[in-house]
Coordinates of N, CA and C in Angstrom, one line a residue:
X1 N 60.6 428.4 235.3 CA 61.0 427.9 234.0 C 60.8 428.9 232.9
X2 N 61.7 429.1 232.0 CA 61.6 430.1 231.0 C 60.6 429.7 229.9
X3 N 60.1 430.6 229.2 CA 59.1 430.4 228.2 C 59.5 429.4 227.1
X4 N 60.7 429.5 226.6 CA 61.2 428.5 225.6 C 61.1 427.1 226.1
X5 N 61.6 426.9 227.3 CA 61.5 425.6 227.9 C 60.1 425.1 228.1
X6 N 59.2 426.0 228.5 CA 57.8 425.6 228.6 C 57.2 425.2 227.3
X7 N 57.5 425.9 226.2 CA 57.0 425.6 224.9 C 57.6 424.3 224.4
X8 N 58.9 424.1 224.6 CA 59.5 422.9 224.1 C 58.9 421.7 224.9
X9 N 58.7 421.8 226.1 CA 58.1 420.7 226.9 C 56.7 420.4 226.3
X10 N 55.9 421.5 226.1 CA 54.6 421.3 225.5 C 54.6 420.6 224.1
X11 N 55.6 421.0 223.3 CA 55.7 420.3 222.0 C 56.1 418.8 222.2
X12 N 57.0 418.6 223.1 CA 57.3 417.2 223.4 C 56.1 416.4 223.9
X13 N 55.3 416.9 224.7 CA 54.1 416.2 225.2 C 53.1 416.0 224.0
X14 N 53.0 416.9 223.1 CA 52.1 416.7 221.9 C 52.7 415.6 221.1
X15 N 54.0 415.5 220.9 CA 54.6 414.4 220.1 C 54.3 413.1 220.8
X16 N 54.5 413.0 222.1 CA 54.2 411.8 222.8 C 52.8 411.4 222.7
X17 N 51.9 412.3 222.8 CA 50.5 412.0 222.6 C 50.1 411.4 221.3
X18 N 50.8 412.0 220.3 CA 50.5 411.4 218.9 C 51.0 410.0 218.8
X19 N 52.2 409.8 219.4 CA 52.8 408.4 219.3 C 52.0 407.4 220.0
X20 N 51.5 407.7 221.1 CA 50.8 406.7 221.9 C 49.3 406.7 221.8
X21 N 48.8 407.6 221.1 CA 47.3 407.8 221.0 C 46.6 406.6 220.4
X22 N 47.3 405.8 219.6 CA 46.7 404.7 219.0 C 46.5 403.5 219.9
X23 N 47.4 403.3 220.9 CA 47.3 402.1 221.7 C 47.6 402.6 223.2
X24 N 46.9 403.5 223.7 CA 47.1 404.0 225.0 C 45.8 403.8 225.8
X25 N 46.0 403.7 227.1 CA 44.8 403.7 228.0 C 44.3 405.1 228.2
X26 N 43.0 405.2 228.4 CA 42.4 406.5 228.5 C 42.9 407.3 229.7
X27 N 43.2 406.7 230.8 CA 43.8 407.4 232.0 C 45.1 408.0 231.7
X28 N 46.0 407.3 231.1 CA 47.3 407.8 230.7 C 47.2 409.0 229.7
X29 N 46.3 408.8 228.7 CA 46.1 409.9 227.8 C 45.6 411.1 228.5
X30 N 44.6 411.0 229.4 CA 44.0 412.1 230.1 C 45.1 412.8 230.9
X31 N 46.0 412.0 231.6 CA 47.1 412.6 232.4 C 48.0 413.5 231.5
X32 N 48.4 412.9 230.3 CA 49.2 413.7 229.4 C 48.5 414.9 228.9
X33 N 47.3 414.8 228.6 CA 46.5 416.0 228.2 C 46.4 417.0 229.2
X34 N 46.2 416.6 230.5 CA 46.2 417.6 231.6 C 47.6 418.3 231.8
X35 N 48.6 417.5 231.7 CA 50.0 418.0 231.8 C 50.2 419.0 230.7
X36 N 49.8 418.7 229.5 CA 49.9 419.7 228.3 C 49.2 421.0 228.6
X37 N 48.0 420.8 229.1 CA 47.2 422.0 229.4 C 47.9 422.9 230.5
X38 N 48.5 422.3 231.5 CA 49.2 423.0 232.5 C 50.4 423.7 231.9
X39 N 51.2 423.0 231.1 CA 52.3 423.7 230.5 C 52.0 424.8 229.6
X40 N 50.9 424.7 228.9 CA 50.4 425.8 228.0 C 49.9 426.9 228.8
X41 N 49.3 426.7 229.9 CA 48.8 427.7 230.8 C 50.0 428.5 231.4
X42 N 51.1 427.7 231.8 CA 52.3 428.3 232.3 C 52.9 429.2 231.3
X43 N 52.9 428.7 230.0 CA 53.5 429.5 228.9 C 52.7 430.8 228.7
X44 N 51.4 430.7 228.8 CA 50.5 431.9 228.6 C 50.8 432.9 229.7
X45 N 51.0 432.5 230.9 CA 51.2 433.4 232.1 C 52.6 434.0 231.9
X46 N 53.6 433.3 231.4 CA 54.9 433.8 231.2 C 54.9 434.9 230.1
X47 N 54.2 434.6 229.0 CA 54.0 435.6 228.0 C 53.4 436.9 228.5
X48 N 52.4 436.7 229.3 CA 51.8 437.9 229.9 C 52.8 438.7 230.7
X49 N 53.5 438.0 231.5 CA 54.6 438.7 232.3 C 55.6 439.4 231.4
X50 N 56.0 438.7 230.4 CA 57.0 439.3 229.4 C 56.4 440.6 228.8
X51 N 55.1 440.5 228.4 CA 54.4 441.7 227.8 C 54.5 442.9 228.8
X52 N 54.2 442.6 230.1 CA 54.2 443.6 231.1 C 55.6 444.2 231.2
X53 N 56.6 443.4 231.2 CA 58.0 443.8 231.3 C 58.4 444.7 230.1
X54 N 58.0 444.2 229.0 CA 58.3 445.0 227.7 C 57.6 446.4 227.8
X55 N 56.4 446.5 228.3 CA 55.7 447.8 228.4 C 56.4 448.7 229.4
X56 N 56.8 448.1 230.5 CA 57.6 448.9 231.5 C 58.9 449.4 230.9
X57 N 59.6 448.6 230.2 CA 60.9 449.0 229.6 C 60.7 450.0 228.5
X58 N 59.6 449.9 227.7 CA 59.3 450.9 226.7 C 59.0 452.2 227.3
X59 N 58.2 452.2 228.4 CA 58.0 453.5 229.1 C 59.3 454.1 229.7
X60 N 60.1 453.3 230.2 CA 61.4 453.8 230.7 C 62.2 454.4 229.6
X61 N 62.3 453.7 228.5 CA 63.0 454.2 227.3 C 62.5 455.5 226.8
X62 N 61.1 455.6 226.8 CA 60.5 456.9 226.4 C 60.9 458.0 227.3
X63 N 60.8 457.8 228.6 CA 61.2 458.8 229.6 C 62.7 459.2 229.4
X64 N 63.5 458.2 229.3 CA 65.0 458.6 229.1 C 65.2 459.3 227.8
X65 N 64.5 458.9 226.7 CA 64.7 459.6 225.5 C 64.2 461.1 225.5
X66 N 63.1 461.3 226.2 CA 62.6 462.6 226.3 C 63.5 463.5 227.2
X67 N 64.0 462.9 228.2 CA 65.0 463.6 229.1 C 66.2 463.9 228.3
X68 N 66.7 463.0 227.5 CA 67.9 463.3 226.7 C 67.6 464.3 225.7
X69 N 66.4 464.3 225.1 CA 66.1 465.3 224.1 C 66.0 466.7 224.8
X70 N 65.5 466.8 226.0 CA 65.5 468.1 226.7 C 66.9 468.5 227.0
X71 N 67.8 467.6 227.4 CA 69.1 468.0 227.8 C 69.9 468.6 226.6
X72 N 69.5 468.1 225.4 CA 70.2 468.7 224.2 C 69.8 470.1 224.0
X73 N 68.8 470.6 224.7 CA 68.3 472.0 224.5 C 68.9 472.9 225.6
X74 N 69.8 472.4 226.4 CA 70.4 473.2 227.4 C 71.5 474.1 226.7
X75 N 71.3 475.4 226.9 CA 72.3 476.3 226.3 C 73.6 476.4 227.1
X76 N 73.4 476.5 228.4 CA 74.6 476.6 229.3 C 74.2 476.7 230.7
X77 N 75.2 477.1 231.5 CA 75.0 477.2 233.0 C 75.4 478.6 233.4
X78 N 74.6 479.2 234.2 CA 74.9 480.5 234.7 C 74.5 480.6 236.2
X79 N 75.4 481.0 237.1 CA 75.2 481.0 238.5 C 74.7 479.7 239.0
X80 N 75.2 478.6 238.4 CA 74.8 477.2 238.9 C 73.4 476.8 238.4
X81 N 72.8 477.6 237.5 CA 71.5 477.2 237.0 C 71.6 476.9 235.5
X82 N 70.6 476.1 235.0 CA 70.6 475.8 233.5 C 69.9 477.0 232.8
X83 N 70.3 477.2 231.6 CA 69.6 478.0 230.6 C 69.2 477.2 229.4
X84 N 68.0 477.3 229.0 CA 67.5 476.5 227.9 C 67.2 477.3 226.6
X85 N 67.3 476.7 225.5 CA 66.9 477.3 224.2 C 65.5 477.7 224.3
X86 N 65.2 478.9 223.7 CA 63.8 479.4 223.6 C 63.1 479.6 224.9
X87 N 63.8 479.7 226.0 CA 63.2 479.9 227.3 C 64.1 481.0 228.0
X88 N 63.4 481.9 228.7 CA 64.1 482.9 229.4 C 64.1 482.5 230.9
X89 N 65.2 482.9 231.6 CA 65.3 482.6 233.0 C 66.4 481.6 233.3
X90 N 66.6 481.3 234.6 CA 67.6 480.4 235.0 C 66.8 479.3 235.8
X91 N 67.2 478.0 235.5 CA 66.4 476.9 236.0 C 67.2 476.0 236.9
X92 N 66.5 475.4 237.8 CA 67.2 474.5 238.8 C 67.7 473.2 238.2
X93 N 69.0 473.0 238.3 CA 69.6 471.8 237.7 C 69.2 470.5 238.4
X94 N 69.0 470.6 239.7 CA 68.6 469.4 240.5 C 67.3 468.9 240.1
X95 N 66.3 469.9 240.0 CA 64.9 469.5 239.6 C 64.9 468.9 238.2
X96 N 65.7 469.5 237.3 CA 65.8 469.0 235.9 C 66.4 467.7 235.8
X97 N 67.6 467.5 236.5 CA 68.4 466.3 236.4 C 67.7 465.1 237.0
X98 N 67.0 465.4 238.2 CA 66.4 464.3 238.9 C 65.0 464.0 238.5
X99 N 64.2 465.1 238.4 CA 62.8 464.9 238.1 C 62.4 465.2 236.6
X100 N 63.3 465.8 235.9 CA 63.0 466.1 234.5 C 62.1 467.4 234.4
X101 N 62.0 468.2 235.5 CA 61.2 469.3 235.5 C 62.0 470.6 235.3
X102 N 61.5 471.6 234.6 CA 62.1 472.9 234.4 C 61.5 473.8 235.4
X103 N 62.2 474.1 236.5 CA 61.7 475.0 237.6 C 62.6 476.2 237.6
X104 N 61.9 477.4 237.4 CA 62.6 478.7 237.4 C 63.1 479.0 238.8
X105 N 64.3 479.5 238.9 CA 64.8 479.8 240.2 C 64.6 481.3 240.4
X106 N 64.6 481.7 241.7 CA 64.5 483.2 242.0 C 65.8 483.7 242.6
X107 N 66.0 485.0 242.4 CA 67.2 485.6 242.9 C 67.1 485.7 244.5
X108 N 68.1 485.2 245.1 CA 68.2 485.3 246.6 C 69.0 486.5 247.0
X109 N 70.2 486.6 246.5 CA 71.0 487.8 246.7 C 72.1 487.8 245.6
X110 N 72.9 488.7 245.5 CA 73.9 488.9 244.4 C 74.6 487.6 244.2
X111 N 74.5 487.0 243.0 CA 75.2 485.8 242.6 C 74.6 484.5 243.2
X112 N 73.5 484.6 244.0 CA 72.8 483.5 244.6 C 71.4 483.3 244.0
X113 N 71.0 482.1 243.9 CA 69.6 481.8 243.4 C 69.0 480.7 244.2
X114 N 67.7 480.6 244.3 CA 67.1 479.6 245.1 C 65.9 478.9 244.2
X115 N 65.8 477.6 244.4 CA 64.7 476.9 243.7 C 63.5 476.9 244.6
X116 N 62.4 477.3 244.2 CA 61.2 477.3 245.0 C 60.6 475.9 245.2
X117 N 61.0 474.9 244.4 CA 60.5 473.6 244.4 C 61.3 472.7 245.4
X118 N 62.6 472.7 245.3 CA 63.5 471.8 246.1 C 64.3 472.6 247.2
X119 N 64.1 473.9 247.1 CA 64.8 474.8 248.1 C 66.4 474.8 248.0
X120 N 66.9 474.3 246.9 CA 68.3 474.3 246.6 C 68.8 475.8 246.5
X121 N 69.9 476.1 247.1 CA 70.6 477.4 247.0 C 71.7 477.2 246.0
X122 N 71.7 478.0 244.9 CA 72.6 477.9 243.8 C 73.5 479.1 243.7
X123 N 74.7 478.9 243.2 CA 75.6 480.0 243.0 C 76.5 479.7 241.8

């Protein structure tokens, strides 16, 4: 059950408790009170789950934003490798695109480069 439904159910139980509290048997009152406590506990658990989901989504957004920020600093591509602003060398596009890491490539032979991290051969 979603949180809004749980809260609405709890509010409904509170209203019923107010209506019947004047002329109700103790057992029925206790049952309704227990039901209310359960619904509120369910609501509390769902709020905790939602907070966890929100934190996970915020982390993902931050990772994506930092990756996009770094991508805007790409100057160009040479021999299949990225070149970045304010950095010398040629960087592995696979490592950057997949892992967000800037790994310098090494020269393999004329026009060929190799990434020491993922072993990709680039040209």
